[in-house]
Short mmCIF file of C-alpha atoms and ligand atoms in Angstrom, two decimals:
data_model
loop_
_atom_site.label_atom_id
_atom_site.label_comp_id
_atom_site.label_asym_id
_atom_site.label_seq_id
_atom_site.Cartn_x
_atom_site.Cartn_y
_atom_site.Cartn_z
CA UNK T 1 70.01 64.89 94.03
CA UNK T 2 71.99 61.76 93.30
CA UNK T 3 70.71 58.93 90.75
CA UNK T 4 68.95 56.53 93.85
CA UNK T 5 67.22 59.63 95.55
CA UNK T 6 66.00 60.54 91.56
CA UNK T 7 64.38 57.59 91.18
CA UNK T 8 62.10 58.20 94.07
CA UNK T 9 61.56 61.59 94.01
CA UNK T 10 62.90 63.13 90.57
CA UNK T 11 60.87 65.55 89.24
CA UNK T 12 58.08 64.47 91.64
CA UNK T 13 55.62 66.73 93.97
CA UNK T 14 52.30 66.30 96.11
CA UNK T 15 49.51 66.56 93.83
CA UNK T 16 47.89 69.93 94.59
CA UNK T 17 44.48 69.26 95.86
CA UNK T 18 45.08 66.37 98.19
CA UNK T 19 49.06 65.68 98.95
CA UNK T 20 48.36 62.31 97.36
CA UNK T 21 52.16 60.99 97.61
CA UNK T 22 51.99 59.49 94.10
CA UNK T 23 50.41 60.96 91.49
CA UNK T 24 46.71 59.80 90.84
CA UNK T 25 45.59 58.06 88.15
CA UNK T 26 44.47 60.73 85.85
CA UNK T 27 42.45 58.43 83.40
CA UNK T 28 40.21 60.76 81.50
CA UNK T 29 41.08 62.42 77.98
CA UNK T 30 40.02 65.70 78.25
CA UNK T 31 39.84 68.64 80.65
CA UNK T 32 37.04 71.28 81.38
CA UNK T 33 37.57 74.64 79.54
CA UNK T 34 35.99 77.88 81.54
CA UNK T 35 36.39 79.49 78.01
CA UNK T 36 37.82 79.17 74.72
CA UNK T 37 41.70 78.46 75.75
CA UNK T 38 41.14 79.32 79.10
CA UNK T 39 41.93 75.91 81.34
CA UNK T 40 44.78 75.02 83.64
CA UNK T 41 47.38 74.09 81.70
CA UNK T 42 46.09 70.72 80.63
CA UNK T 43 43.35 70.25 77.26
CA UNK T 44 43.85 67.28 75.83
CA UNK T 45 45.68 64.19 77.20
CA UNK T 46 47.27 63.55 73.59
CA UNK T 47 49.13 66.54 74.64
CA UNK T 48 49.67 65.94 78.02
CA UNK T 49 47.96 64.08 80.95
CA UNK T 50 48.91 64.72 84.88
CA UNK T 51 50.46 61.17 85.66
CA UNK T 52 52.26 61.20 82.31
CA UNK T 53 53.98 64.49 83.30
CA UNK T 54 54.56 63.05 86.29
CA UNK T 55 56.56 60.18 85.12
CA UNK T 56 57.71 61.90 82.04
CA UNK T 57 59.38 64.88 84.64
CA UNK T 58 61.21 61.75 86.46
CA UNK T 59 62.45 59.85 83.24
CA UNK T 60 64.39 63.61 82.29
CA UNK T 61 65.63 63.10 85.36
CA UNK T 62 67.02 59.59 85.85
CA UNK T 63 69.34 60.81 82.63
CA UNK T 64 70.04 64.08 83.44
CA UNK T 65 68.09 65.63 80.69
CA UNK T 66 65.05 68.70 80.95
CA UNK T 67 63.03 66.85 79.03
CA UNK T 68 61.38 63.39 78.87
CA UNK T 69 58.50 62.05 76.64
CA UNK T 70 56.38 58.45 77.27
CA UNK T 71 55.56 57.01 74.60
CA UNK T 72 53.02 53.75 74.12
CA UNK T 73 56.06 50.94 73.29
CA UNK T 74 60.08 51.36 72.82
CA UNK T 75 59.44 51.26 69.24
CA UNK T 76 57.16 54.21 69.11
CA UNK T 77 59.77 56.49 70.72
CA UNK T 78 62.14 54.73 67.96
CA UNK T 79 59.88 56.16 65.70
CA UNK T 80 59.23 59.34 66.99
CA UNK T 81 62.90 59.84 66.51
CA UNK T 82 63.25 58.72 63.04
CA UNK T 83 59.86 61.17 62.19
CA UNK T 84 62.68 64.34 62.54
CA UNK T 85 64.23 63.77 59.50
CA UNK T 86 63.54 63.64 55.85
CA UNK T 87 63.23 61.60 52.68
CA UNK T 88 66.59 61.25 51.64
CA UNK T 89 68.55 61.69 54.64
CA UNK T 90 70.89 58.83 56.13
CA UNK T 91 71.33 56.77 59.65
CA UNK T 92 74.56 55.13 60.60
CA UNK T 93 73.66 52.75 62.78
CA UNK T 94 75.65 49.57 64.50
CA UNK T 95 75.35 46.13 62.56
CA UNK T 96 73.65 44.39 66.22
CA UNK T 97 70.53 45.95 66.90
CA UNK T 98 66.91 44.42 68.47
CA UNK T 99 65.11 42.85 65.87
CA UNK T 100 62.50 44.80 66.20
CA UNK T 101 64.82 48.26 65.26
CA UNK T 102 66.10 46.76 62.26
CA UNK T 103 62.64 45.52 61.31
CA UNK T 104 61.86 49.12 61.73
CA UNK T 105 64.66 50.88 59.86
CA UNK T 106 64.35 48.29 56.95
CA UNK T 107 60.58 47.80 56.44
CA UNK T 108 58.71 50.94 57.09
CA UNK T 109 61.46 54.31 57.12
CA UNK T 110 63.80 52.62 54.08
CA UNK T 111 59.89 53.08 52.14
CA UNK T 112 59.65 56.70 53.25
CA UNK T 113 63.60 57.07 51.78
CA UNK T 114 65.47 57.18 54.73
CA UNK T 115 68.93 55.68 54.70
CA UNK T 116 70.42 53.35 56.75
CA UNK T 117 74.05 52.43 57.09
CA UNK T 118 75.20 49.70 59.18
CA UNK T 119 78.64 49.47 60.72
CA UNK T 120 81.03 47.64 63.32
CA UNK T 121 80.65 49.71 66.25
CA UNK T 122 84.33 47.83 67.50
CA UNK T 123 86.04 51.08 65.39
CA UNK T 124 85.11 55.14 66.33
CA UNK T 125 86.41 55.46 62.88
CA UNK T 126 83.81 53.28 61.42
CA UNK T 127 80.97 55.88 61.96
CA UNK T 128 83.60 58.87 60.97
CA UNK T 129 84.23 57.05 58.14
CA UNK T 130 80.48 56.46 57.02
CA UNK T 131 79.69 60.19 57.56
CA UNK T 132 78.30 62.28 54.08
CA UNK T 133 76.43 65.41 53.71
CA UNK T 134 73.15 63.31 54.00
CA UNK T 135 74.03 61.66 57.21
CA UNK T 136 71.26 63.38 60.02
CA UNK T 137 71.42 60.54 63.24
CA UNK T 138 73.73 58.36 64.80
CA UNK T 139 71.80 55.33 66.31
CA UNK T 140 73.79 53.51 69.40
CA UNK T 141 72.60 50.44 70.83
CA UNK T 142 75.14 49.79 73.38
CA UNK T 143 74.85 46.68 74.90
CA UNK T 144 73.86 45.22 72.13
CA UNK T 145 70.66 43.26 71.57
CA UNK T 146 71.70 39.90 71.80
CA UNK T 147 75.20 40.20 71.41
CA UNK T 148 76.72 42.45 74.21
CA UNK T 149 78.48 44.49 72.13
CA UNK T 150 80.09 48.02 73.50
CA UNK T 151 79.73 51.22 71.59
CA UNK T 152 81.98 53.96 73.14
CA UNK T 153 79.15 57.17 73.40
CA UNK T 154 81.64 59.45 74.37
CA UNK T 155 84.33 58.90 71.81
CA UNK T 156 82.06 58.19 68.58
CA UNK T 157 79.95 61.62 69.95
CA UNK T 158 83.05 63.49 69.85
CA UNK T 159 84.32 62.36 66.28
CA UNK T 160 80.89 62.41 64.51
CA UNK T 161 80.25 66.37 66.33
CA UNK T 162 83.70 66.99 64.86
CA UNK T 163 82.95 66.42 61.19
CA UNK T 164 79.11 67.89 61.57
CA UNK T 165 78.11 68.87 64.56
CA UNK T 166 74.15 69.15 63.26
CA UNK T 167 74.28 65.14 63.31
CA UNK T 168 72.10 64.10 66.11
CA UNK T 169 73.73 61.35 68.12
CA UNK T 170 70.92 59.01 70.07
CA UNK T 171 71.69 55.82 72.35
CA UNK T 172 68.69 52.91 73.00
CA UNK T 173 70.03 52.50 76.94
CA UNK T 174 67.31 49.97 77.53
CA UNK T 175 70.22 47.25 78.22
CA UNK T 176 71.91 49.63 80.58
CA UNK T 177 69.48 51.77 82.22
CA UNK T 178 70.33 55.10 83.77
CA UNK T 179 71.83 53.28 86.45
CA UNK T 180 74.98 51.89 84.64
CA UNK T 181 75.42 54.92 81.98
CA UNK T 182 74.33 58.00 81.08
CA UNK T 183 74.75 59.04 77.63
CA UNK T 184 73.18 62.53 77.82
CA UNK T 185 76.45 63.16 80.06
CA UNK T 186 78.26 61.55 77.54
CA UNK T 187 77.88 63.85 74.92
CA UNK T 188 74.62 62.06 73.54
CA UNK T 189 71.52 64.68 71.97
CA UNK T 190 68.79 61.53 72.70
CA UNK T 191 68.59 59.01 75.10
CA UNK T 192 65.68 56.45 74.48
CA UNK T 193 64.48 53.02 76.09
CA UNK T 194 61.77 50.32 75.93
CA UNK T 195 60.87 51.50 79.33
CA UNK T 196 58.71 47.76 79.16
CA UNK T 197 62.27 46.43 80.20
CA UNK T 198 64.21 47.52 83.48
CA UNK T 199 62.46 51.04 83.78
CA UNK T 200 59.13 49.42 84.77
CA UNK T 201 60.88 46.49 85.81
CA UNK T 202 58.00 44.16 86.16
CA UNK T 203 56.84 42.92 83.54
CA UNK T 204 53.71 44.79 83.65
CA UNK T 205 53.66 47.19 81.12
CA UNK T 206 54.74 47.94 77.07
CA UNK T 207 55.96 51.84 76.94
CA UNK T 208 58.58 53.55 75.77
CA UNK T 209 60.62 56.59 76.90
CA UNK T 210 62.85 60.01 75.70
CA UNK T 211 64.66 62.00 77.21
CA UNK T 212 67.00 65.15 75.47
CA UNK T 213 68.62 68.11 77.06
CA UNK T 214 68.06 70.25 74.25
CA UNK T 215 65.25 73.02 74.18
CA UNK T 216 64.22 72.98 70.73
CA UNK T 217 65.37 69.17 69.89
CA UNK T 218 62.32 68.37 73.09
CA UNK T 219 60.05 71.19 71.45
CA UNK T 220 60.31 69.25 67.67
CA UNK T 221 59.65 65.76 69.41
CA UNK T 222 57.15 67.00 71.56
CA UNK T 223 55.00 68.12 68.41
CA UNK T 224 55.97 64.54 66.90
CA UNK T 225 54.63 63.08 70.05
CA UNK T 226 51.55 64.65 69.98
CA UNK T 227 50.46 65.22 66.41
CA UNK T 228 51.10 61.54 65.72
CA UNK T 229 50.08 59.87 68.57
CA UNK T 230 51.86 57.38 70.40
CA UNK T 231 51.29 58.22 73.67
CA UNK T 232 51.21 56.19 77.07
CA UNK T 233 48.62 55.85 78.82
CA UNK T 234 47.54 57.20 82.82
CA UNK T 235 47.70 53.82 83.94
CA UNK T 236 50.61 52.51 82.28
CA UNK T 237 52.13 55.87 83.71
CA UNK T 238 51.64 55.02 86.69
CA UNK T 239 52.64 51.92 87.06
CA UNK T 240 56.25 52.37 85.22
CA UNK T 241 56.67 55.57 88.05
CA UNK T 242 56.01 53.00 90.72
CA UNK T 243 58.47 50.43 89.12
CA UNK T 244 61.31 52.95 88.47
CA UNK T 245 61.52 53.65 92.35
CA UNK T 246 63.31 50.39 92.98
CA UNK T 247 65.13 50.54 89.84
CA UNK T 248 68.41 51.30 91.25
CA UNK T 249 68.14 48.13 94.32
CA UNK T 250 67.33 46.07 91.42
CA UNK T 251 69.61 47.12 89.25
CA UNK T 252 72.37 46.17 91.92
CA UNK T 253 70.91 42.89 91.97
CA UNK T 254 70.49 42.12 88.47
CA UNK T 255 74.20 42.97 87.86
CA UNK T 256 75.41 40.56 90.90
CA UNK T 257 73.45 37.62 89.53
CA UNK T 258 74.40 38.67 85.87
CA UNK T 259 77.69 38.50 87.12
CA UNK T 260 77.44 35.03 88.75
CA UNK T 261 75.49 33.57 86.22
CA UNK T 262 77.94 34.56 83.65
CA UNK T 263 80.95 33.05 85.65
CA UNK T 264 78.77 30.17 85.96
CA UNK T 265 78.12 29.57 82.01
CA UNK T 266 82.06 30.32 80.94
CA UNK T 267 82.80 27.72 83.23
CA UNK T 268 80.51 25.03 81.85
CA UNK T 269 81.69 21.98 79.77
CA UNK T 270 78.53 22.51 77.78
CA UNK T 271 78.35 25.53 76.60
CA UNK T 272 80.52 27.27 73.80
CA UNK T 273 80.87 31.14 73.74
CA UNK T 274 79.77 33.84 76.03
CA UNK T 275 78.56 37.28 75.98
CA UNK T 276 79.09 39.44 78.88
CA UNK T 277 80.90 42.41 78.91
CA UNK T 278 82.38 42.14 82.64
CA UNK T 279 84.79 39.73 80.83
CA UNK T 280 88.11 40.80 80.72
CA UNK T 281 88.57 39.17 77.48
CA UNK T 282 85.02 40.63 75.88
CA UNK T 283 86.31 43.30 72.73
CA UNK T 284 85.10 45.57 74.29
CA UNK T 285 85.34 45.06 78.12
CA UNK T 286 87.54 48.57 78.86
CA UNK T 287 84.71 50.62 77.07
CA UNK T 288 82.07 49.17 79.40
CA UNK T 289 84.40 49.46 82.26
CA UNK T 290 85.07 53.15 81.36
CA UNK T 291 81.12 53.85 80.51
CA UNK T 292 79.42 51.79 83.28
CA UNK T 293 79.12 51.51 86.71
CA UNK T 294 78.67 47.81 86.41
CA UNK T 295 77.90 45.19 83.53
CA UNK T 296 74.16 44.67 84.00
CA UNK T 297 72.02 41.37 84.23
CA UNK T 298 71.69 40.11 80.51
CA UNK T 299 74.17 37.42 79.35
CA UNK T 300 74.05 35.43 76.28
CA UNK T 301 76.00 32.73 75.25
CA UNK T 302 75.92 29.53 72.77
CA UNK T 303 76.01 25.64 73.33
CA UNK T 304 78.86 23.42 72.55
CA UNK T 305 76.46 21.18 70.41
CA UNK T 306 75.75 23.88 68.00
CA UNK T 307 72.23 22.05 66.64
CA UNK T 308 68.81 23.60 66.91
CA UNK T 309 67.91 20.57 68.74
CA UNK T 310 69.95 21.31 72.03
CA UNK T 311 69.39 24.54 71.97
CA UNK T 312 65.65 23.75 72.34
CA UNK T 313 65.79 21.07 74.61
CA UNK T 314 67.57 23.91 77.28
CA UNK T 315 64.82 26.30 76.31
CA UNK T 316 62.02 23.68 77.16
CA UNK T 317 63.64 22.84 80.20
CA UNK T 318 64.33 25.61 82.10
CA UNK T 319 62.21 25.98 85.08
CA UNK T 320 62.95 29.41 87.14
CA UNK T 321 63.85 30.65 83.93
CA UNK T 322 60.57 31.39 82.16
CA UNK T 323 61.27 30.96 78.05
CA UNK T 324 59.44 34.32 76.90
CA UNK T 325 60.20 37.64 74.72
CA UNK T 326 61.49 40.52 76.64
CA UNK T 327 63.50 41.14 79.66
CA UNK T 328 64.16 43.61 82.31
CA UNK T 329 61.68 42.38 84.71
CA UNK T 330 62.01 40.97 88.40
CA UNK T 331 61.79 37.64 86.89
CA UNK T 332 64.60 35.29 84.95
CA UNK T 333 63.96 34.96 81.24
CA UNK T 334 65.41 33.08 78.98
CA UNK T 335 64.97 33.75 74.48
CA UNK T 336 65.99 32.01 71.58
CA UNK T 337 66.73 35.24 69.33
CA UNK T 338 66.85 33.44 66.17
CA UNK T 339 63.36 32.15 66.23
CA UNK T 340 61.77 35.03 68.51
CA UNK T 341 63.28 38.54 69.06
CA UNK T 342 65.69 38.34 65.74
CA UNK T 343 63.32 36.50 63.94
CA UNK T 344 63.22 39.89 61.42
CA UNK T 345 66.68 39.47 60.64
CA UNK T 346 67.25 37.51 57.26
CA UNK T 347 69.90 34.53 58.01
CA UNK T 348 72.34 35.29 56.31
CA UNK T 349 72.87 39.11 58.13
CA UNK T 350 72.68 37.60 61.27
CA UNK T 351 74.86 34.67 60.74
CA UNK T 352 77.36 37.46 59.66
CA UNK T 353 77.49 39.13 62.77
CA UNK T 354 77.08 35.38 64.94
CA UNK T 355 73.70 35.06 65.68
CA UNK T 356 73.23 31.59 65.49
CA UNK T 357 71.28 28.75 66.29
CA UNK T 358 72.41 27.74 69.50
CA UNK T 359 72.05 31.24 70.34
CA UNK T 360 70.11 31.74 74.00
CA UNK T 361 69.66 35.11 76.14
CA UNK T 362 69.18 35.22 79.28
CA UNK T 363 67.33 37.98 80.83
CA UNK T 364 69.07 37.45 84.92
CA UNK T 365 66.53 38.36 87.28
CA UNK T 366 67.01 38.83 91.05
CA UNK T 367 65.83 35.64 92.31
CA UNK T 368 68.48 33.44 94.81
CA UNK T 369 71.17 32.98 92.81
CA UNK T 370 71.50 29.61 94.08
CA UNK T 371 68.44 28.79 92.57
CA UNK T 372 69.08 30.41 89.13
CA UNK T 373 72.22 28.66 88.72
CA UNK T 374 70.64 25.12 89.74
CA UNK T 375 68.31 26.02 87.22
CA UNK T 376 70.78 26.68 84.23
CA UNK T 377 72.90 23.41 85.38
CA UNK T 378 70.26 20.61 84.99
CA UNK T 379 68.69 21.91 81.44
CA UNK T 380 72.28 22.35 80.70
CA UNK T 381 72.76 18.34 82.15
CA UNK T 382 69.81 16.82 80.43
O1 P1T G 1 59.06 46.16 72.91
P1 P1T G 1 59.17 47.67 72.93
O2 P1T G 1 58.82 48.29 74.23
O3 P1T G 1 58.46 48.30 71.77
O4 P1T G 1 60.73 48.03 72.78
C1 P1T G 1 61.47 47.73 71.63
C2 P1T G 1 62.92 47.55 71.98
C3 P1T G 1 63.82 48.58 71.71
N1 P1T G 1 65.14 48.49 72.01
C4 P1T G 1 65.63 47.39 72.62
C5 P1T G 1 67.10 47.32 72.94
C6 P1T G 1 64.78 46.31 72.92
O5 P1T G 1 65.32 45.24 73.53
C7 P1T G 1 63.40 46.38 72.60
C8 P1T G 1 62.47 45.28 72.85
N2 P1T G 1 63.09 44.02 73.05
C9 P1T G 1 62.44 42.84 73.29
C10 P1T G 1 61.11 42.70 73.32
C11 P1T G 1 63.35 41.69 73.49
O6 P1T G 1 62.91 40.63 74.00
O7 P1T G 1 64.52 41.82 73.16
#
């Protein structure tokens, strides 16, 4: 099948005992036992639940993977990945990340005595370079979370594999989706999102998602999964399969506005710098053109007046563009990561890497364009 037919049918069958079209709504937690072990095939829905194999058989394959796990938020499947490795063992890491990662990596695993090592992703060599006999996972965030940034999956793959090829290499696609790249294709051992964002698509939901190709890598997180917890729920389930079978019309949208909206904002007198990697003259723009079918719908950028001020009075003045956490979703949104999604970034490590003030994401949605852009020029204007 190719990647739109997957979304709508990938991994996907009539239920058994009616031909219900999409799976029903399995909400119960446990399943009658004729005797001791004796059942069919499901005992527990900590283990496994009918609508979250259903959707868990279709997230394998949207990234090409024979495996896929749902987990209760993006951050749990984080954390399900970090749970493979051991006191004392080290992650190399890019130095943009979402907040919430770094919050992660920092303030609960760092306790356990895991490692973390953060690098310029610009350089393959950077993550070559960073590599010692501790080092267990690779983690890619590419785009970036807020910044745009490009990590080349293929390339950094091949040179980490080539020094140890036991180092697990896993990529947070939530920015790109399955849609624009495919990192299990790419060389990549773990794929994850917060399937909250484009996955579900609608704002509807918090989950998160896995997907591996490997038998025993899926075996080791499928114990994780299930012996600590973090599951998602029937209904959730059900409602990020519905969402993911439109995920490649609106992922054609979302890059058209994105694209639009970023033209727009670069040719602004009021605003300053912008993030989008279908720029010719982003770093890392021949990356994303080799690694992507397109450049998504998330843009950032930063004001000309560089003061907290006018960065709020466009945030409070926005009117298709709701101000709100998150992204993904059918609907514009617009974030000020310094005081909401990066907020668990000390200052001076974000002002490093030039997350600043004046700051603002945008989250392009697939309303009229026309509309989105009026939008963006009067809180710009005001
Ligand atoms: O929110 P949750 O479903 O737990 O996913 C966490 C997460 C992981 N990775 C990336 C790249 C993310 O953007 C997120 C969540 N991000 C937001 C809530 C946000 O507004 O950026």
């Amino acid at each position: 099948m190719k990647f739109n037919t997957k979304t709508i049918h990938g991994g996907q069958k009539p239920e058994e005992t009616t031909g219900s079209v999409m799976p029903p709504i399995f909400q119960t937690s446990t399943y009658a036992q004729s005797s001791p072990g004796t059942h069919k095939g499901f005992v527990y829905s900590r283990a496994a639940n009918p609508t979250r194999t259903a959707l868990e058989d279709n997230f394998a394959s949207l990234e090409n993977g024979t495996h896929g796990f749902a987990f209760s938020s993006g951050l749990s499947a984080i954390d399900c990945v970090l749970r493979l490795l051991n006191p004392g063992d080290e992650v190399i890491t890019g130095d943009d990340l979402y907040g919430g990662t770094y919050r992660m990596f920092t303030k609960i695993f760092a306790k356990y005595g895991l490692k973390f090592q953060y690098v310029n992703m610009d350089s393959v060599e950077n993550f070559a370079n960073a590599i010692s006999s501790a080092t267990k996972l690779i983690w890619l965030e590419t785009p970036t979370n807020p910044l745009m940034k490009i990590a080349d999956i293929e390339e950094i793959t091949k040179a980490v594999k080539a020094k140890n090829s036991h180092i697990l290499v896993a990529v947070d696609n939530t920015f790109a989706t399955p849609y624009l790249q495919q990192p299990l294709d790419l060389g990549a051992d773990i794929v994850m999102h917060s399937a909250t964002k484009y996955l579900g698509g609608h704002s509807d939901l918090v989950m998160g998602a896995l997907m591996v190709k490997e038998e025993k890598l899926a075996k080791e997180l499928h114990f994780i999964q299930f012996a600590a917890g973090a599951i998602s729920g029937p209904m959730d389930s059900f409602l990020a399969l519905r969402g993911i079978k439109t995920l490649h019309v609106r992922m054609q949208r979302h890059c058209e506005n994105g694209k639009a909206v970023a033209e727009f904002l670069v040719n602004h007198n009021k605003v300053g710098e912008v993030y989008y990697p279908g720029f010719e003259d982003h770093p890392n723009h021949e990356i994303a053109k080799k690694q992507m079918k397109d450049f998504g719908g998330m843009v950032s950028f930063s004001l000309k007046d560089e003061s907290t001020d006018a960065a709020f009075q466009f945030l409070e003045n926005t009117k298709v563009f709701t101000l709100a956490e998150s992204l993904g979703g059918v609907e514009s949104l617009v974030s000020h990561p310094v005081t909401m999604t990066h907020a668990s970034i000390p200052e001076s490590e974000r002002l490093k890497i030039g997350i600043t003030d004046s700051l603002i994401r945008l989250s392009v949605g697939i309303e009229d364009i026309d509309d989105l852009l009026a939008d963006l020029d009067q809180a710009l204007n005001l």
